[in-house]
Amino acid sequence: MSKSRVLSIILAAVMVVTATLVVGAAETFKIGVVGPTTGPVATYGLSVIDAVVMAVEEVNAKGGILGQQVQLIIEDNKADATETSNAFRKLISRDQVHAIIGAVVTANSIVGGQIAQMMKVPMITPTSTAEKVTQAGDYVFRACLIDPVQGRIMANFAYNTLGLREVAVLTARTNDYSVGLEEVFVETFEGLGGKIVAKESYSEGDQDFRAQLTKIRAQNPEAVYVPGYYTEAGLIAKQMRQLGMNQPILGPDGFDSPKLFEIGGDAVYGSYFTNHYHPEAGDEVSQRFVDNYRAKYGKDPDGFAALGYDAAMILFNAIERAGEAALSRNISAARAAIRDAMAETKDLHVVTGVLTLDENRNPVKSAVILKVVEDGYEFVERVEP
Amino acid sequence: MQEVIQQLVNGISLGSIYGLIALGYTMVYGIIRLINFAHGDIYMIGAFVGYFAIRNFNLSFLPALLVAMAVCAALGTAIERLAYRPLRNSTRIAALITAIGVSFLIQNAALLAWTPDPRSYPDVFPLRTYEIGGVFVDNRQITILSVAVALMVVLHYIVNFTQIGRAMRAVAIDADTARLMGIDVDRVISFTFALGSALAAAAGVLVGIYYNRIEPTMGAMPGLKAFVAAVLGGIGVIPGAMLGGLVMGVAEVAVVALTASTWKDAVAFAILIVILLVKPAGLLGRQVREKV
């Protein structure tokens, strides 16, 4: 061993020791996660949080990020606006977190996003799809596709893959999600050369759609696009069949629930809908996630879990790329550095695909089209952005 | 033509549901001049009781319907005893506001107990669809319409041709004088509430089976529309509730068929306004001068 080699080893050792000393002083990365673990939509929050917990355990087992462990602080907001506001303020002021994953429900993310923006703390919502959420400002990010993207994807799928030319739409006019999807779907479908033969609407909570469906039936469309939630979709499917309409139903991610089958029965079979994820659609990243999740929790991960895990991956990746700056003892500087890095997220391989964040901090990534069959959802195809 | 007939069928089946709920509404109003805003929520409770009776106790359709009616009759009497009777001698507005309070109480208690998640009704009533020249009718629609008409006839009979019915009418005309004549007014009013709530429960179970979806907030909108139907037919007039319901149902469907579906709910309430302006006593109501 040459003299210089020995010297360099000693030098390296000294550097490692100093590095360890610095890391020891800077404690851990504190990440807050906000979602409902109790209350009416607790399953959404629990899915997200379980997945985030798993992501944190995995990264810590590998030695943390930049050699520093990640500490998770979980807050239950009961899907309530006031609770969300309290949770965000507590995490930011008292716990001094580096970043927040959440909230889960759109209305809560809008509240949380305003606080995160005001206090300049990077926040990433795993599952809130409304465009408005990230419009709060440059500290607010998301891991899921926004509503209009789904409308566009379904229109393309209907026209190109299914070869449909005449489609009817049935929208929940009291719901922003539904109206937003409808607009983009109609625009895209007509842009491709298709024809919207009937445009009908209903109010959320309606149970009787026979009048609208009879009107649609008279136009004899090849399919009906129903941008809405599973509760209404199930009933609409049922009443269509009772009126002798056998066309397939097209829908958005709001169809993703076992309740769709309970309410709609066999009437929903053969429907197609856009979604963020399907266990079978994946590559090795997604497969590893599914395997680990099954092993840890003894069940299949749903879309919420996949997106929760993705949000954590995006955040960890940003911290890693922020590097030295994220280790700053000055928490404001560290937060700003993480934000800057997160905004640059590009071609990151996550569970739901390969993801890039655009200038509005919304993901550009692929979606999946699923077909409703007797025992669940069948993977049809992956659609690139 | 085929479309027109189909829409008419749609309208009548929707209208018979409104009529079914409106029957109880109008009867309670006819006897004690109280608009029981909790009626829609009792209808919801009826649907849930039927759901649990079928699901957890394996009852078939008819026993489940009877259980739901019995439970709601008891609930209706209890509500009357606890919330309305102490206010019997206060202003009518006090009773009305209490009714709204009771409605919120029941709805939120149900949200707490059963979560807002919709549930699908067990399939106890096999569906048969008949096609007649491109017009689709199913046995559930026919059942609802016939049950509604049958209940209307029974109710009309009870109120007009039985001892208790005579007592009810006497209380409706003048409670104090009725009491002097030896009528147990409290008992008569309790009976009225029991009957009205049982009717609501029957509607709840039938609608649960028909649409196959129940949730704690399901009573709000149909409750309001049934109220409009009751006013439309002439509040307090039993056949009027049925007629009002059918007119409402057909009108709603006609709006969707002829114009845009966006106007559907607006029309229901526009009808209410027009009726109150043009014929305040309703289609079958008689103009009675208020005693001063």
Short mmCIF file of C-alpha atoms in Angstrom, two decimals, chain B residues 38-166:
data_model
loop_
_atom_site.label_atom_id
_atom_site.label_comp_id
_atom_site.label_asym_id
_atom_site.label_seq_id
_atom_site.Cartn_x
_atom_site.Cartn_y
_atom_site.Cartn_z
CA ALA B 38 -89.18 15.04 10.64
CA HIS B 39 -91.41 12.92 8.39
CA GLY B 40 -88.69 12.47 5.77
CA ASP B 41 -86.29 11.30 8.45
CA ILE B 42 -88.75 8.80 9.86
CA TYR B 43 -89.01 7.51 6.30
CA MET B 44 -85.23 7.09 6.35
CA ILE B 45 -85.33 5.28 9.72
CA GLY B 46 -88.02 3.00 8.30
CA ALA B 47 -85.75 2.11 5.38
CA PHE B 48 -82.90 1.30 7.78
CA VAL B 49 -85.05 -0.75 10.15
CA GLY B 50 -86.27 -2.78 7.19
CA TYR B 51 -82.67 -3.15 6.03
CA PHE B 52 -81.50 -4.53 9.40
CA ALA B 53 -84.59 -6.71 9.75
CA ILE B 54 -83.85 -8.37 6.42
CA ARG B 55 -80.08 -8.40 6.74
CA ASN B 56 -79.58 -9.38 10.38
CA PHE B 57 -82.76 -11.26 11.20
CA ASN B 58 -83.35 -12.87 7.82
CA LEU B 59 -86.92 -11.68 7.58
CA SER B 60 -88.67 -11.79 4.24
CA PHE B 61 -90.28 -8.78 2.59
CA LEU B 62 -93.65 -8.59 4.34
CA PRO B 63 -92.51 -9.25 7.95
CA ALA B 64 -89.67 -6.75 7.46
CA LEU B 65 -92.15 -4.16 6.22
CA LEU B 66 -94.36 -4.75 9.27
CA VAL B 67 -91.41 -4.56 11.68
CA ALA B 68 -90.27 -1.27 10.12
CA MET B 69 -93.81 0.12 10.37
CA ALA B 70 -94.13 -0.94 14.01
CA VAL B 71 -90.75 0.49 15.03
CA CYS B 72 -91.47 3.78 13.30
CA ALA B 73 -94.96 3.98 14.78
CA ALA B 74 -93.32 3.72 18.21
CA LEU B 75 -90.69 6.26 17.22
CA GLY B 76 -93.33 8.67 15.91
CA THR B 77 -95.30 8.42 19.14
CA ALA B 78 -92.15 8.97 21.17
CA ILE B 79 -91.22 12.06 19.14
CA GLU B 80 -94.70 13.46 19.58
CA ARG B 81 -94.60 12.75 23.32
CA LEU B 82 -91.15 14.28 23.87
CA ALA B 83 -90.91 17.08 21.35
CA TYR B 84 -94.35 18.23 20.27
CA ARG B 85 -96.69 17.59 23.20
CA PRO B 86 -94.90 20.00 25.59
CA LEU B 87 -95.42 22.66 22.92
CA ARG B 88 -99.06 21.86 22.24
CA ASN B 89 -100.19 25.21 23.61
CA SER B 90 -97.37 27.37 22.28
CA THR B 91 -97.37 29.14 18.95
CA ARG B 92 -97.45 27.11 15.75
CA ILE B 93 -94.12 28.52 14.69
CA ALA B 94 -92.52 27.06 17.85
CA ALA B 95 -93.80 23.60 16.93
CA LEU B 96 -92.64 24.04 13.34
CA ILE B 97 -89.12 25.01 14.40
CA THR B 98 -89.05 22.07 16.79
CA ALA B 99 -90.02 19.79 13.92
CA ILE B 100 -87.03 21.05 11.94
CA GLY B 101 -84.85 20.47 14.99
CA VAL B 102 -86.13 16.91 15.35
CA SER B 103 -85.41 16.33 11.68
CA PHE B 104 -81.77 17.42 12.07
CA LEU B 105 -81.43 15.42 15.26
CA ILE B 106 -82.60 12.19 13.65
CA GLN B 107 -80.55 12.72 10.50
CA ASN B 108 -77.33 13.46 12.36
CA ALA B 109 -77.86 10.67 14.87
CA ALA B 110 -78.25 8.32 11.91
CA LEU B 111 -75.08 9.71 10.30
CA LEU B 112 -73.23 9.05 13.54
CA ALA B 113 -74.63 5.57 14.02
CA TRP B 114 -74.61 4.28 10.46
CA THR B 115 -71.96 6.49 8.75
CA PRO B 116 -72.79 8.45 5.58
CA ASP B 117 -71.72 5.51 3.44
CA PRO B 118 -74.60 4.35 1.25
CA ARG B 119 -75.74 0.77 1.73
CA SER B 120 -77.30 -1.52 -0.79
CA TYR B 121 -80.61 -3.07 0.10
CA PRO B 122 -80.83 -6.84 0.34
CA ASP B 123 -82.58 -8.34 -2.65
CA VAL B 124 -85.79 -9.72 -1.15
CA PHE B 125 -88.09 -8.83 -3.93
CA PRO B 126 -87.03 -10.41 -7.20
CA LEU B 127 -87.13 -7.99 -10.08
CA ARG B 128 -89.19 -8.80 -13.14
CA THR B 129 -89.15 -6.46 -16.08
CA TYR B 130 -91.92 -6.47 -18.64
CA GLU B 131 -91.52 -5.05 -22.09
CA ILE B 132 -94.63 -3.92 -23.89
CA GLY B 133 -93.88 -2.44 -27.30
CA GLY B 134 -90.53 -0.98 -26.25
CA VAL B 135 -91.90 0.38 -22.98
CA PHE B 136 -90.30 -1.12 -19.89
CA VAL B 137 -92.23 -1.58 -16.67
CA ASP B 138 -91.12 -3.67 -13.70
CA ASN B 139 -92.95 -5.37 -10.89
CA ARG B 140 -91.44 -3.06 -8.28
CA GLN B 141 -92.92 0.00 -9.93
CA ILE B 142 -96.29 -1.69 -10.04
CA THR B 143 -95.97 -2.73 -6.39
CA ILE B 144 -95.16 0.78 -5.23
CA LEU B 145 -98.06 2.28 -7.11
CA SER B 146 -100.52 -0.34 -5.85
CA VAL B 147 -99.27 -0.13 -2.26
CA ALA B 148 -99.57 3.65 -2.37
CA VAL B 149 -103.12 3.51 -3.72
CA ALA B 150 -104.11 0.78 -1.24
CA LEU B 151 -102.70 2.74 1.71
CA MET B 152 -104.52 5.82 0.50
CA VAL B 153 -107.82 3.92 0.46
CA VAL B 154 -107.19 2.39 3.90
CA LEU B 155 -106.25 5.75 5.34
CA HIS B 156 -109.26 7.42 3.82
CA TYR B 157 -111.42 4.70 5.33
CA ILE B 158 -109.86 5.00 8.79
CA VAL B 159 -110.26 8.76 8.89
CA ASN B 160 -113.78 8.88 7.53
CA PHE B 161 -115.53 5.71 8.61
CA THR B 162 -114.13 4.49 11.96
CA GLN B 163 -114.54 5.49 15.57
CA ILE B 164 -110.95 6.65 15.94
CA GLY B 165 -111.25 8.45 12.62
CA ARG B 166 -114.25 10.34 13.84
#
